[in-house]
PDB file of C-alpha atoms in Angstrom:
ATOM      1  CA  MET A 156     131.823  64.275  78.012  1.00 41.00           C
ATOM      2  CA  VAL A 157     128.176  66.200  77.068  1.00 43.00           C
ATOM      3  CA  HIS A 158     127.001  68.686  79.529  1.00 39.00           C
ATOM      4  CA  PRO A 159     123.908  70.070  79.567  1.00 40.00           C
ATOM      5  CA  PRO A 160     123.320  73.486  78.146  1.00 42.00           C
ATOM      6  CA  ARG A 161     123.686  75.879  81.363  1.00 42.00           C
ATOM      7  CA  THR A 162     120.462  78.144  81.920  1.00 50.00           C
ATOM      8  CA  LYS A 163     121.075  81.451  82.079  1.00 58.00           C
ATOM      9  CA  LYS A 164     119.907  82.903  85.606  1.00 65.00           C
ATOM     10  CA  PRO A 165     117.750  85.702  85.302  1.00 70.00           C
ATOM     11  CA  GLY A 166     118.927  89.666  85.565  1.00 85.00           C
ATOM     12  CA  PRO A 167     117.788  92.205  87.944  1.00 87.00           C
ATOM     13  CA  ARG A 168     116.054  93.462  85.452  1.00 92.00           C
ATOM     14  CA  SER A 169     114.158  89.828  84.327  1.00 91.00           C
ATOM     15  CA  TRP A 170     113.152  89.436  88.011  1.00 90.00           C
ATOM     16  CA  ALA A 171     111.676  93.263  87.838  1.00 92.00           C
ATOM     17  CA  ARG A 172     109.809  92.420  85.239  1.00 95.00           C
ATOM     18  CA  ARG A 173     108.764  88.544  86.767  1.00 92.00           C
ATOM     19  CA  CYS A 174     107.743  90.368  89.577  1.00 91.00           C
ATOM     20  CA  ALA A 175     105.843  93.252  87.971  1.00 95.00           C
ATOM     21  CA  ALA A 176     104.243  91.065  86.077  1.00 96.00           C
ATOM     22  CA  GLN A 177     102.328  90.134  88.988  1.00 94.00           C
ATOM     23  CA  ALA A 178     102.042  93.283  90.690  1.00 94.00           C
ATOM     24  CA  ILE A 179      99.883  94.475  86.898  1.00 96.00           C
ATOM     25  CA  TYR A 180      98.309  91.124  86.854  1.00 96.00           C
ATOM     26  CA  GLU A 181      96.564  91.616  89.956  1.00 94.00           C
ATOM     27  CA  TRP A 182      96.187  95.538  89.243  1.00 96.00           C
ATOM     28  CA  GLN A 183      93.955  93.893  86.480  1.00 95.00           C
ATOM     29  CA  LEU A 184      91.991  91.786  88.787  1.00 94.00           C
ATOM     30  CA  SER A 185      91.669  93.710  91.868  1.00 92.00           C
ATOM     31  CA  GLY A 186      91.403  97.230  90.695  1.00 87.00           C
ATOM     32  CA  ARG A 187      93.426  98.012  94.060  1.00 90.00           C
ATOM     33  CA  GLU A 188      95.457 101.124  94.050  1.00 91.00           C
ATOM     34  CA  PRO A 189      98.752 100.708  92.309  1.00 91.00           C
ATOM     35  CA  GLY A 190     100.989 101.787  95.206  1.00 88.00           C
ATOM     36  CA  LEU A 191      99.241  99.488  97.350  1.00 90.00           C
ATOM     37  CA  ILE A 192     100.083  96.504  95.328  1.00 89.00           C
ATOM     38  CA  THR A 193     103.716  97.294  94.983  1.00 88.00           C
ATOM     39  CA  SER A 194     104.482  98.031  99.091  1.00 86.00           C
ATOM     40  CA  GLN A 195     102.387  94.805  99.403  1.00 85.00           C
ATOM     41  CA  PHE A 196     104.412  92.909  97.075  1.00 81.00           C
ATOM     42  CA  LEU A 197     107.281  94.633  97.997  1.00 79.00           C
ATOM     43  CA  ALA A 198     106.525  93.458 101.507  1.00 77.00           C
ATOM     44  CA  ASP A 199     105.425  89.917 101.002  1.00 74.00           C
ATOM     45  CA  HIS A 200     107.818  88.662  98.232  1.00 69.00           C
ATOM     46  CA  ASP A 201     111.417  88.518  97.903  1.00 68.00           C
ATOM     47  CA  LEU A 202     112.640  90.468  95.250  1.00 71.00           C
ATOM     48  CA  GLY A 203     115.462  88.197  95.157  1.00 73.00           C
ATOM     49  CA  GLN A 204     117.765  89.524  92.391  1.00 79.00           C
ATOM     50  CA  ALA A 205     115.039  92.133  91.078  1.00 82.00           C
ATOM     51  CA  ASP A 206     116.112  95.463  90.694  1.00 89.00           C
ATOM     52  CA  PRO A 207     113.758  97.304  92.999  1.00 88.00           C
ATOM     53  CA  ASP A 208     113.740 100.571  91.066  1.00 92.00           C
ATOM     54  CA  TYR A 209     112.949  98.941  87.462  1.00 95.00           C
ATOM     55  CA  PHE A 210     110.087  96.765  89.515  1.00 93.00           C
ATOM     56  CA  ARG A 211     108.905 100.147  91.293  1.00 93.00           C
ATOM     57  CA  GLU A 212     108.856 102.312  87.676  1.00 96.00           C
ATOM     58  CA  LEU A 213     107.516  99.526  86.058  1.00 97.00           C
ATOM     59  CA  ALA A 214     104.343  98.496  88.904  1.00 95.00           C
ATOM     60  CA  HIS A 215     102.833 102.228  88.474  1.00 95.00           C
ATOM     61  CA  GLU A 216     103.593 103.306  85.192  1.00 97.00           C
ATOM     62  CA  VAL A 217     102.166 100.879  83.082  1.00 97.00           C
ATOM     63  CA  PRO A 218      99.040 101.300  85.098  1.00 97.00           C
ATOM     64  CA  ALA A 219      99.021 104.804  84.648  1.00 97.00           C
ATOM     65  CA  ARG A 220      99.382 104.670  81.065  1.00 97.00           C
ATOM     66  CA  ALA A 221      97.502 101.462  80.606  1.00 97.00           C
ATOM     67  CA  ALA A 222      95.080 103.249  78.662  1.00 97.00           C
ATOM     68  CA  ILE A 223      97.726 104.788  75.954  1.00 97.00           C
ATOM     69  CA  ILE A 224      99.650 100.690  75.730  1.00 97.00           C
ATOM     70  CA  ASP A 225      96.044  99.485  75.106  1.00 97.00           C
ATOM     71  CA  ALA A 226      95.782 102.176  72.356  1.00 97.00           C
ATOM     72  CA  ALA A 227      99.449 101.278  71.207  1.00 97.00           C
ATOM     73  CA  LEU A 228      98.327  97.783  70.889  1.00 97.00           C
ATOM     74  CA  ALA A 229      95.223  97.457  70.102  1.00 96.00           C
ATOM     75  CA  PRO A 230      95.823  97.438  66.043  1.00 96.00           C
ATOM     76  CA  PHE A 231      97.918  94.408  66.391  1.00 97.00           C
ATOM     77  CA  LEU A 232      95.250  92.574  68.454  1.00 96.00           C
ATOM     78  CA  ASP A 233      91.604  90.581  67.174  1.00 91.00           C
ATOM     79  CA  TRP A 234      89.147  91.480  70.086  1.00 90.00           C
ATOM     80  CA  PRO A 235      89.491  94.500  72.427  1.00 90.00           C
ATOM     81  CA  PRO A 236      92.793  94.732  75.122  1.00 88.00           C
ATOM     82  CA  GLU A 237      89.803  93.667  78.183  1.00 89.00           C
ATOM     83  CA  GLN A 238      88.865  90.749  76.495  1.00 92.00           C
ATOM     84  CA  VAL A 239      92.433  89.360  76.001  1.00 94.00           C
ATOM     85  CA  ASP A 240      93.539  87.238  78.425  1.00 95.00           C
ATOM     86  CA  PRO A 241      94.552  88.894  82.123  1.00 96.00           C
ATOM     87  CA  VAL A 242      97.968  87.604  82.280  1.00 97.00           C
ATOM     88  CA  GLU A 243      98.981  87.968  78.844  1.00 97.00           C
ATOM     89  CA  ARG A 244      97.191  91.137  79.131  1.00 97.00           C
ATOM     90  CA  ALA A 245      99.720  92.196  81.867  1.00 98.00           C
ATOM     91  CA  ILE A 246     102.760  90.797  79.788  1.00 98.00           C
ATOM     92  CA  LEU A 247     101.574  92.706  75.872  1.00 98.00           C
ATOM     93  CA  ARG A 248     100.910  95.881  78.617  1.00 98.00           C
ATOM     94  CA  LEU A 249     104.591  95.708  80.908  1.00 98.00           C
ATOM     95  CA  SER A 250     106.360  95.055  76.849  1.00 98.00           C
ATOM     96  CA  GLY A 251     104.310  97.749  75.234  1.00 98.00           C
ATOM     97  CA  TYR A 252     105.465 100.543  77.985  1.00 98.00           C
ATOM     98  CA  GLU A 253     108.811  98.834  77.646  1.00 98.00           C
ATOM     99  CA  LEU A 254     108.850  99.673  73.844  1.00 98.00           C
ATOM    100  CA  MET A 255     107.426 102.816  74.468  1.00 97.00           C
ATOM    101  CA  GLU A 256     109.283 104.519  77.367  1.00 97.00           C
ATOM    102  CA  HIS A 257     112.560 102.704  76.924  1.00 97.00           C
ATOM    103  CA  PRO A 258     114.209 103.144  73.480  1.00 95.00           C
ATOM    104  CA  GLU A 259     117.602 102.103  74.937  1.00 95.00           C
ATOM    105  CA  LEU A 260     116.514  98.433  75.110  1.00 96.00           C
ATOM    106  CA  ALA A 261     116.467  96.326  71.764  1.00 95.00           C
ATOM    107  CA  SER A 262     113.004  95.319  70.869  1.00 96.00           C
ATOM    108  CA  ARG A 263     113.991  91.664  70.534  1.00 95.00           C
ATOM    109  CA  ILE A 264     115.270  92.035  74.066  1.00 96.00           C
ATOM    110  CA  VAL A 265     111.819  93.223  75.237  1.00 97.00           C
ATOM    111  CA  ILE A 266     109.920  90.602  72.907  1.00 97.00           C
ATOM    112  CA  ASN A 267     112.215  88.129  74.471  1.00 96.00           C
ATOM    113  CA  GLU A 268     111.543  88.913  78.219  1.00 97.00           C
ATOM    114  CA  ALA A 269     108.067  88.914  76.869  1.00 97.00           C
ATOM    115  CA  VAL A 270     108.317  85.331  75.357  1.00 97.00           C
ATOM    116  CA  GLU A 271     109.537  83.900  78.492  1.00 96.00           C
ATOM    117  CA  LEU A 272     107.496  85.668  80.566  1.00 96.00           C
ATOM    118  CA  ALA A 273     104.732  84.169  78.992  1.00 96.00           C
ATOM    119  CA  LYS A 274     105.781  80.663  79.236  1.00 95.00           C
ATOM    120  CA  ILE A 275     105.821  81.021  82.732  1.00 93.00           C
ATOM    121  CA  PHE A 276     102.842  82.403  83.691  1.00 94.00           C
ATOM    122  CA  GLY A 277     100.680  82.124  80.404  1.00 88.00           C
ATOM    123  CA  ALA A 278      98.248  80.056  78.414  1.00 86.00           C
ATOM    124  CA  GLU A 279      99.878  76.875  76.560  1.00 87.00           C
ATOM    125  CA  GLN A 280     100.471  78.894  73.208  1.00 88.00           C
ATOM    126  CA  GLY A 281     100.670  82.506  74.956  1.00 91.00           C
ATOM    127  CA  HIS A 282     104.073  82.919  74.400  1.00 95.00           C
ATOM    128  CA  ARG A 283     103.361  82.870  70.431  1.00 95.00           C
ATOM    129  CA  PHE A 284     100.273  85.157  70.584  1.00 96.00           C
ATOM    130  CA  ILE A 285     102.317  87.627  72.873  1.00 97.00           C
ATOM    131  CA  ASN A 286     105.615  87.486  70.324  1.00 97.00           C
ATOM    132  CA  GLY A 287     103.068  88.206  67.361  1.00 96.00           C
ATOM    133  CA  VAL A 288     101.359  90.984  68.903  1.00 97.00           C
ATOM    134  CA  LEU A 289     104.763  92.342  70.565  1.00 97.00           C
ATOM    135  CA  ASP A 290     106.738  92.328  66.603  1.00 97.00           C
ATOM    136  CA  GLN A 291     104.199  93.943  65.287  1.00 96.00           C
ATOM    137  CA  LEU A 292     104.040  96.756  67.936  1.00 97.00           C
ATOM    138  CA  ALA A 293     107.413  96.761  67.904  1.00 97.00           C
ATOM    139  CA  ARG A 294     108.110  97.435  64.417  1.00 95.00           C
ATOM    140  CA  ALA A 295     105.180 100.668  64.139  1.00 95.00           C
ATOM    141  CA  ILE A 296     106.805 102.120  66.939  1.00 95.00           C
ATOM    142  CA  ARG A 297     110.634 101.062  66.405  1.00 93.00           C
ATOM    143  CA  PRO A 298     110.668 101.121  62.337  1.00 90.00           C
ATOM    144  CA  LEU A 299     114.832 101.758  62.494  1.00 89.00           C
ATOM    145  CA  GLU A 300     115.732  98.821  63.860  1.00 88.00           C
ATOM    146  CA  PHE A 301     114.052  96.687  61.284  1.00 82.00           C
ATOM    147  CA  ASP A 302     114.509  98.803  58.168  1.00 74.00           C
ATOM    148  CA  ALA A 303     118.502  98.634  58.956  1.00 58.00           C
ATOM    149  CA  PRO A 304     120.263  96.527  55.969  1.00 57.00           C
ATOM    150  CA  PRO A 305     121.382  93.266  57.699  1.00 54.00           C
ATOM    151  CA  GLN A 306     125.483  93.314  57.435  1.00 54.00           C
ATOM    152  CA  THR A 307     127.730  91.214  54.921  1.00 53.00           C
ATOM    153  CA  SER A 308     129.674  88.983  56.556  1.00 48.00           C
ATOM    154  CA  ALA A 309     132.601  91.742  55.845  1.00 48.00           C
ATOM    155  CA  GLU A 310     131.023  93.984  56.850  1.00 44.00           C
ATOM    156  CA  SER A 311     130.737  92.883  60.805  1.00 42.00           C
ATOM    157  CA  VAL A 312     134.825  91.978  60.882  1.00 41.00           C
TER     158      VAL A 312
END
């Protein structure tokens, strides 16, 4: 009997990213204080399995560092960050922050998580845009992750 592939349940950090992307999106559109948005989000939404500390970090630090993140993203965009669709801009900012501030997270994980968020919340082809921009950013700020020679099968044993 053939079983359908199991879909992996998102982990605590994945859920935190999902919730933070929504909070960052709200901040971008409303301009409200991130602390107020975070408090309201925590009161109104069940974070479920989300890591609440990671959610708070992302929801506070991404807006606080938006100008720095936007400056890092700008060389890889065809237009100013302010003109990027708000959903994709929130995801790019969140993931840009993770690439810049969380070197313990492999860039491929950050990019994959961003692509999944774009598939959930973004435009039909938004995930391709997100993937391309973040891949270029990761290569620029984390070159050592990409410069390592590939392992041969004998080396990986």
